[in-house]
Each structure stands twice: as C-alpha cells, then as structure tokens.
PDB file of C-alpha atoms in Angstrom:
ATOM      1  CA  MET A   1     -54.064 -40.848  78.892  1.00  0.00           C
ATOM      2  CA  ASP A   2     -56.650 -40.534  81.660  1.00  0.00           C
ATOM      3  CA  ASN A   3     -59.568 -42.475  80.236  1.00  0.00           C
ATOM      4  CA  GLN A   4     -61.910 -43.188  83.152  1.00  0.00           C
ATOM      5  CA  GLN A   5     -64.830 -42.610  80.791  1.00  0.00           C
ATOM      6  CA  ALA A   6     -63.936 -45.942  79.165  1.00  0.00           C
ATOM      7  CA  LEU A   7     -65.346 -47.649  82.284  1.00  0.00           C
ATOM      8  CA  THR A   8     -68.982 -47.807  83.303  1.00  0.00           C
ATOM      9  CA  GLU A   9     -69.955 -47.012  86.897  1.00  0.00           C
ATOM     10  CA  THR A  10     -70.679 -50.725  87.398  1.00  0.00           C
ATOM     11  CA  GLU A  11     -67.160 -51.628  86.232  1.00  0.00           C
ATOM     12  CA  LYS A  12     -65.615 -49.012  88.539  1.00  0.00           C
ATOM     13  CA  ALA A  13     -67.670 -50.352  91.454  1.00  0.00           C
ATOM     14  CA  TRP A  14     -66.558 -53.921  90.637  1.00  0.00           C
ATOM     15  CA  LEU A  15     -62.893 -52.839  90.553  1.00  0.00           C
ATOM     16  CA  CYS A  16     -63.254 -51.109  93.923  1.00  0.00           C
ATOM     17  CA  GLY A  17     -65.048 -54.050  95.524  1.00  0.00           C
ATOM     18  CA  PHE A  18     -62.527 -56.541  94.199  1.00  0.00           C
ATOM     19  CA  PHE A  19     -59.637 -54.408  95.435  1.00  0.00           C
ATOM     20  CA  ASP A  20     -61.246 -53.908  98.860  1.00  0.00           C
ATOM     21  CA  GLY A  21     -61.353 -57.688  99.256  1.00  0.00           C
ATOM     22  CA  GLU A  22     -58.177 -58.821  97.516  1.00  0.00           C
ATOM     23  CA  GLY A  23     -55.937 -55.764  97.150  1.00  0.00           C
ATOM     24  CA  CYS A  24     -53.040 -54.140  98.937  1.00  0.00           C
ATOM     25  CA  VAL A  25     -52.083 -50.449  98.974  1.00  0.00           C
ATOM     26  CA  ASP A  26     -48.393 -49.984  99.722  1.00  0.00           C
ATOM     27  CA  LEU A  27     -45.501 -47.549  99.633  1.00  0.00           C
ATOM     28  CA  ASN A  28     -42.282 -49.505  99.135  1.00  0.00           C
ATOM     29  CA  VAL A  29     -38.753 -48.344  99.811  1.00  0.00           C
ATOM     30  CA  ALA A  30     -36.147 -49.139  97.165  1.00  0.00           C
ATOM     31  CA  GLN A  31     -32.670 -48.040  96.264  1.00  0.00           C
ATOM     32  CA  ASN A  32     -32.676 -45.424  93.520  1.00  0.00           C
ATOM     33  CA  ALA A  33     -31.553 -47.255  90.373  1.00  0.00           C
ATOM     34  CA  GLN A  34     -30.004 -44.110  88.895  1.00  0.00           C
ATOM     35  CA  ALA A  35     -27.761 -43.593  91.919  1.00  0.00           C
ATOM     36  CA  LYS A  36     -26.826 -47.274  91.822  1.00  0.00           C
ATOM     37  CA  LYS A  37     -25.814 -47.035  88.137  1.00  0.00           C
ATOM     38  CA  ARG A  38     -23.672 -43.975  88.790  1.00  0.00           C
ATOM     39  CA  ASN A  39     -22.090 -45.747  91.761  1.00  0.00           C
ATOM     40  CA  THR A  40     -22.812 -42.726  93.936  1.00  0.00           C
ATOM     41  CA  THR A  41     -24.017 -42.506  97.498  1.00  0.00           C
ATOM     42  CA  LYS A  42     -27.074 -44.649  98.110  1.00  0.00           C
ATOM     43  CA  GLN A  43     -30.352 -42.849  97.811  1.00  0.00           C
ATOM     44  CA  TRP A  44     -33.595 -44.479  98.832  1.00  0.00           C
ATOM     45  CA  ILE A  45     -36.893 -43.724  97.157  1.00  0.00           C
ATOM     46  CA  ILE A  46     -40.516 -44.459  97.962  1.00  0.00           C
ATOM     47  CA  VAL A  47     -42.398 -46.302  95.221  1.00  0.00           C
ATOM     48  CA  PRO A  48     -46.212 -46.537  95.334  1.00  0.00           C
ATOM     49  CA  ARG A  49     -47.665 -49.955  94.572  1.00  0.00           C
ATOM     50  CA  LEU A  50     -51.155 -51.439  94.246  1.00  0.00           C
ATOM     51  CA  THR A  51     -51.338 -55.233  94.217  1.00  0.00           C
ATOM     52  CA  VAL A  52     -54.116 -57.793  93.810  1.00  0.00           C
ATOM     53  CA  VAL A  53     -53.579 -61.523  94.345  1.00  0.00           C
ATOM     54  CA  ASN A  54     -56.091 -64.200  93.370  1.00  0.00           C
ATOM     55  CA  THR A  55     -56.246 -67.865  92.387  1.00  0.00           C
ATOM     56  CA  HIS A  56     -58.855 -67.308  89.658  1.00  0.00           C
ATOM     57  CA  TYR A  57     -56.926 -66.379  86.504  1.00  0.00           C
ATOM     58  CA  PRO A  58     -59.946 -65.081  84.501  1.00  0.00           C
ATOM     59  CA  THR A  59     -60.743 -62.659  87.350  1.00  0.00           C
ATOM     60  CA  ILE A  60     -57.164 -61.340  87.391  1.00  0.00           C
ATOM     61  CA  MET A  61     -57.288 -60.905  83.625  1.00  0.00           C
ATOM     62  CA  ARG A  62     -60.636 -59.067  83.891  1.00  0.00           C
ATOM     63  CA  TRP A  63     -58.984 -56.742  86.454  1.00  0.00           C
ATOM     64  CA  LYS A  64     -56.118 -56.108  84.026  1.00  0.00           C
ATOM     65  CA  GLU A  65     -58.456 -55.572  81.061  1.00  0.00           C
ATOM     66  CA  LEU A  66     -60.555 -52.945  82.872  1.00  0.00           C
ATOM     67  CA  LEU A  67     -57.550 -51.007  84.161  1.00  0.00           C
ATOM     68  CA  ASP A  68     -55.872 -51.194  80.742  1.00  0.00           C
ATOM     69  CA  ARG A  69     -59.017 -49.649  79.237  1.00  0.00           C
ATOM     70  CA  ALA A  70     -58.731 -46.850  81.796  1.00  0.00           C
ATOM     71  CA  GLY A  71     -55.113 -46.218  80.783  1.00  0.00           C
ATOM     72  CA  VAL A  72     -53.558 -47.815  83.894  1.00  0.00           C
ATOM     73  CA  GLY A  73     -50.702 -50.256  83.311  1.00  0.00           C
ATOM     74  CA  VAL A  74     -50.916 -53.583  85.141  1.00  0.00           C
ATOM     75  CA  TYR A  75     -48.267 -56.315  85.309  1.00  0.00           C
ATOM     76  CA  VAL A  76     -49.573 -59.870  85.847  1.00  0.00           C
ATOM     77  CA  ALA A  77     -47.351 -62.717  87.001  1.00  0.00           C
ATOM     78  CA  ALA A  78     -47.850 -66.248  88.314  1.00  0.00           C
ATOM     79  CA  ARG A  79     -46.766 -66.592  91.923  1.00  0.00           C
ATOM     80  CA  LYS A  80     -44.318 -69.257  92.943  1.00  0.00           C
ATOM     81  CA  MET A  81     -46.029 -72.288  94.448  1.00  0.00           C
ATOM     82  CA  TYR A  82     -44.321 -73.373  97.659  1.00  0.00           C
ATOM     83  CA  SER A  83     -46.602 -76.329  98.290  1.00  0.00           C
ATOM     84  CA  ALA A  84     -48.578 -78.691  96.065  1.00  0.00           C
ATOM     85  CA  LYS A  85     -51.562 -78.379  98.408  1.00  0.00           C
ATOM     86  CA  HIS A  86     -52.019 -74.699  97.448  1.00  0.00           C
ATOM     87  CA  ASN A  87     -53.691 -73.503  94.260  1.00  0.00           C
ATOM     88  CA  GLN A  88     -51.746 -71.530  91.692  1.00  0.00           C
ATOM     89  CA  SER A  89     -52.243 -67.793  92.225  1.00  0.00           C
ATOM     90  CA  TRP A  90     -51.532 -64.695  90.179  1.00  0.00           C
ATOM     91  CA  THR A  91     -50.429 -61.219  91.169  1.00  0.00           C
ATOM     92  CA  ALA A  92     -51.557 -58.111  89.300  1.00  0.00           C
ATOM     93  CA  THR A  93     -49.360 -55.122  90.180  1.00  0.00           C
ATOM     94  CA  THR A  94     -49.547 -51.451  89.333  1.00  0.00           C
ATOM     95  CA  HIS A  95     -46.521 -49.510  90.542  1.00  0.00           C
ATOM     96  CA  GLY A  96     -45.021 -46.118  89.953  1.00  0.00           C
ATOM     97  CA  HIS A  97     -46.269 -42.613  90.500  1.00  0.00           C
ATOM     98  CA  LYS A  98     -48.230 -41.924  87.307  1.00  0.00           C
ATOM     99  CA  ARG A  99     -49.911 -45.335  87.096  1.00  0.00           C
ATOM    100  CA  CYS A 100     -50.906 -45.328  90.778  1.00  0.00           C
ATOM    101  CA  LEU A 101     -52.209 -41.765  90.518  1.00  0.00           C
ATOM    102  CA  LYS A 102     -54.627 -42.853  87.769  1.00  0.00           C
ATOM    103  CA  ALA A 103     -55.597 -46.061  89.580  1.00  0.00           C
ATOM    104  CA  VAL A 104     -56.246 -44.371  92.929  1.00  0.00           C
ATOM    105  CA  LYS A 105     -58.668 -41.930  91.274  1.00  0.00           C
ATOM    106  CA  ILE A 106     -60.689 -44.896  90.010  1.00  0.00           C
ATOM    107  CA  LEU A 107     -60.384 -47.250  92.981  1.00  0.00           C
ATOM    108  CA  SER A 108     -61.097 -44.745  95.742  1.00  0.00           C
ATOM    109  CA  ALA A 109     -64.490 -43.796  94.282  1.00  0.00           C
ATOM    110  CA  TYR A 110     -66.407 -46.776  95.716  1.00  0.00           C
ATOM    111  CA  SER A 111     -63.857 -48.112  98.188  1.00  0.00           C
ATOM    112  CA  VAL A 112     -65.074 -48.961 101.672  1.00  0.00           C
ATOM    113  CA  THR A 113     -62.405 -50.897 103.585  1.00  0.00           C
ATOM    114  CA  LYS A 114     -59.344 -49.404 101.869  1.00  0.00           C
ATOM    115  CA  LYS A 115     -60.631 -45.807 101.715  1.00  0.00           C
ATOM    116  CA  LYS A 116     -58.243 -44.509 104.412  1.00  0.00           C
ATOM    117  CA  GLN A 117     -55.239 -46.158 102.701  1.00  0.00           C
ATOM    118  CA  PHE A 118     -56.232 -44.576  99.376  1.00  0.00           C
ATOM    119  CA  GLU A 119     -56.541 -41.181 101.071  1.00  0.00           C
ATOM    120  CA  ILE A 120     -53.011 -41.447 102.478  1.00  0.00           C
ATOM    121  CA  MET A 121     -51.547 -42.607  99.150  1.00  0.00           C
ATOM    122  CA  SER A 122     -53.458 -39.865  97.365  1.00  0.00           C
ATOM    123  CA  ARG A 123     -52.004 -37.215  99.702  1.00  0.00           C
ATOM    124  CA  TRP A 124     -48.511 -38.628  99.170  1.00  0.00           C
ATOM    125  CA  LEU A 125     -48.955 -38.695  95.373  1.00  0.00           C
ATOM    126  CA  GLN A 126     -50.253 -35.103  95.417  1.00  0.00           C
ATOM    127  CA  HIS A 127     -47.283 -34.053  97.566  1.00  0.00           C
ATOM    128  CA  ARG A 128     -44.920 -35.710  95.048  1.00  0.00           C
ATOM    129  CA  GLU A 129     -46.646 -33.822  92.204  1.00  0.00           C
ATOM    130  CA  GLU A 130     -45.878 -30.553  93.979  1.00  0.00           C
ATOM    131  CA  ASN A 131     -42.384 -31.446  95.250  1.00  0.00           C
ATOM    132  CA  TYR A 132     -39.962 -33.249  92.973  1.00  0.00           C
ATOM    133  CA  ALA A 133     -37.432 -33.611  95.793  1.00  0.00           C
ATOM    134  CA  TYR A 134     -38.024 -35.538  99.017  1.00  0.00           C
ATOM    135  CA  THR A 135     -38.921 -33.629 102.157  1.00  0.00           C
ATOM    136  CA  LEU A 136     -39.798 -34.542 105.721  1.00  0.00           C
ATOM    137  CA  LYS A 137     -43.458 -34.634 104.660  1.00  0.00           C
ATOM    138  CA  ASP A 138     -42.618 -37.733 102.576  1.00  0.00           C
ATOM    139  CA  TYR A 139     -41.183 -39.307 105.717  1.00  0.00           C
ATOM    140  CA  ASP A 140     -44.289 -38.468 107.765  1.00  0.00           C
ATOM    141  CA  LEU A 141     -46.707 -39.718 105.092  1.00  0.00           C
ATOM    142  CA  TYR A 142     -44.708 -42.933 104.709  1.00  0.00           C
ATOM    143  CA  ILE A 143     -44.982 -43.645 108.442  1.00  0.00           C
ATOM    144  CA  GLU A 144     -48.711 -42.824 108.403  1.00  0.00           C
ATOM    145  CA  ALA A 145     -49.274 -45.167 105.451  1.00  0.00           C
ATOM    146  CA  LYS A 146     -47.382 -48.046 107.056  1.00  0.00           C
ATOM    147  CA  MET A 147     -49.261 -47.588 110.345  1.00  0.00           C
ATOM    148  CA  GLU A 148     -52.586 -47.740 108.490  1.00  0.00           C
ATOM    149  CA  ILE A 149     -51.559 -50.717 106.330  1.00  0.00           C
ATOM    150  CA  ASN A 150     -50.048 -53.058 108.909  1.00  0.00           C
ATOM    151  CA  GLY A 151     -50.796 -51.405 112.242  1.00  0.00           C
ATOM    152  CA  LYS A 152     -47.198 -51.390 113.436  1.00  0.00           C
ATOM    153  CA  GLY A 153     -45.355 -49.159 111.008  1.00  0.00           C
ATOM    154  CA  PRO A 154     -42.079 -49.673 109.135  1.00  0.00           C
ATOM    155  CA  ASN A 155     -38.971 -51.268 110.604  1.00  0.00           C
ATOM    156  CA  ASP A 156     -36.084 -49.187 111.931  1.00  0.00           C
ATOM    157  CA  SER A 157     -33.677 -49.731 109.023  1.00  0.00           C
ATOM    158  CA  THR A 158     -36.304 -48.644 106.482  1.00  0.00           C
ATOM    159  CA  LEU A 159     -37.071 -45.544 108.527  1.00  0.00           C
ATOM    160  CA  ARG A 160     -33.371 -44.739 108.749  1.00  0.00           C
ATOM    161  CA  HIS A 161     -32.963 -44.964 104.948  1.00  0.00           C
ATOM    162  CA  ILE A 162     -35.956 -42.710 104.304  1.00  0.00           C
ATOM    163  CA  TYR A 163     -35.015 -40.215 107.011  1.00  0.00           C
ATOM    164  CA  GLU A 164     -31.461 -39.947 105.642  1.00  0.00           C
ATOM    165  CA  SER A 165     -32.806 -39.375 102.134  1.00  0.00           C
ATOM    166  CA  CYS A 166     -35.068 -36.601 103.430  1.00  0.00           C
ATOM    167  CA  THR A 167     -32.695 -34.816 105.829  1.00  0.00           C
ATOM    168  CA  SER A 168     -29.027 -35.606 105.351  1.00  0.00           C
ATOM    169  CA  PRO A 169     -26.876 -32.569 104.364  1.00  0.00           C
ATOM    170  CA  LYS A 170     -24.711 -34.760 102.111  1.00  0.00           C
ATOM    171  CA  TYR A 171     -27.684 -35.063  99.746  1.00  0.00           C
ATOM    172  CA  SER A 172     -28.478 -31.350  99.651  1.00  0.00           C
ATOM    173  CA  SER A 173     -26.069 -30.628  96.806  1.00  0.00           C
ATOM    174  CA  MET A 174     -27.971 -33.035  94.533  1.00  0.00           C
ATOM    175  CA  VAL A 175     -30.912 -30.673  94.112  1.00  0.00           C
ATOM    176  CA  ARG A 176     -30.543 -26.966  93.360  1.00  0.00           C
ATOM    177  CA  GLY A 177     -32.312 -24.483  95.615  1.00  0.00           C
ATOM    178  CA  THR A 178     -32.239 -26.555  98.795  1.00  0.00           C
ATOM    179  CA  ALA A 179     -33.036 -24.590 101.914  1.00  0.00           C
ATOM    180  CA  ASP A 180     -31.040 -25.263 105.073  1.00  0.00           C
ATOM    181  CA  SER A 181     -34.224 -26.033 106.980  1.00  0.00           C
ATOM    182  CA  GLU A 182     -35.484 -28.587 104.474  1.00  0.00           C
ATOM    183  CA  CYS A 183     -32.937 -30.869 102.776  1.00  0.00           C
ATOM    184  CA  LYS A 184     -34.168 -32.448  99.580  1.00  0.00           C
ATOM    185  CA  VAL A 185     -33.207 -35.463  97.489  1.00  0.00           C
ATOM    186  CA  GLU A 186     -33.952 -36.203  93.861  1.00  0.00           C
ATOM    187  CA  SER A 187     -36.713 -38.791  93.829  1.00  0.00           C
ATOM    188  CA  GLY A 188     -36.109 -40.370  90.441  1.00  0.00           C
ATOM    189  CA  LEU A 189     -39.876 -40.973  90.136  1.00  0.00           C
TER     190      LEU A 189
END
C-alpha cells in the first residue's frame, strides 16, 4: 500500500530533515539465503537499507509512526552499549526492495544533503524493477553508491562477490534466457 497521502507536507519535510541529519543510505552485500538453504553455490545479493540512529527514543518512535502511516515498514532496536559513558541509542531500519522504494519516494522529496545518495538508490531500485536478474549495471551502481556514501568505495572482497554474481558463467544456468554477453543471477529480492 503506497499511502503517502497519509502524511502532511510538514511531516514529509520533518522526515527528510531528520534523515538528512541522522540517516544513512546504504546498499549492503549479503549471501542469498535461498542459495544457502539449498546448499548450492554461493550467490551474493545487494540489499538496500535506510537506517536512522538516535539517542532520543520518542523521536525514533515518531519516525517509525510516520513511516508506518505511509505504509513503510520500520524495525526499531536498542543498540548495544559498549561504554557506560555513552547514552543508550536506538536504530530504526528499513531494508528490502519494496520498503526502500516507498521510503525513497518520501524521503527524497525534501532531502538536501542525502539527495545524491537517494538518486543513486532510486536508479538502482528502478533497475531492479526492470531486471529481476543481476547484471553489470547492478555492479556499476553499487560502486557508485559506495563512492558517494563513504568516498572510498567498497572493499575488494565485496567487489569480487558482486562481480562474480553478475558475470560468472557458472551462474548463467540459474536464470532462463541469459545472453552470452550479459550473465544474470537470480536476485532473491
């Protein structure tokens, strides 16, 4: 259910401002759980994730309430405290293709500092809507996102996993209709 109308413009602006200050846009690499269950060759997938961390619990819960009203699922958890001198903090996470697609539509509207990151994630999400199987475009967008997020890009082992999932011939039999020039892998998203 895409229910952005449930939010006022002021609430959308507050969500965007809060995320610009406290949020993180990320594309994570994880092992495909389905391949792991079947005990088959490892496949690696890209999982979109939006995270907000804050020490003020009522603010985190307001964040969750507004996104819930908009039909975006949010998971809230207390973070582990490593030192008594630090305040307790909470993490509110939205992950997965469909949830992030809805959230990005809302959060990018008034975003200032995270606008470029939202644009990259939005392009990747749109690409995933059009292509169920991984392609080299996923690889390129992943690198672009990581460069924008942390300025240095992903590490070599992560790149190797993603590149293998996008190009290796041993994966080509997993998806019907694979062209020789563009190997594809089931995404599981």
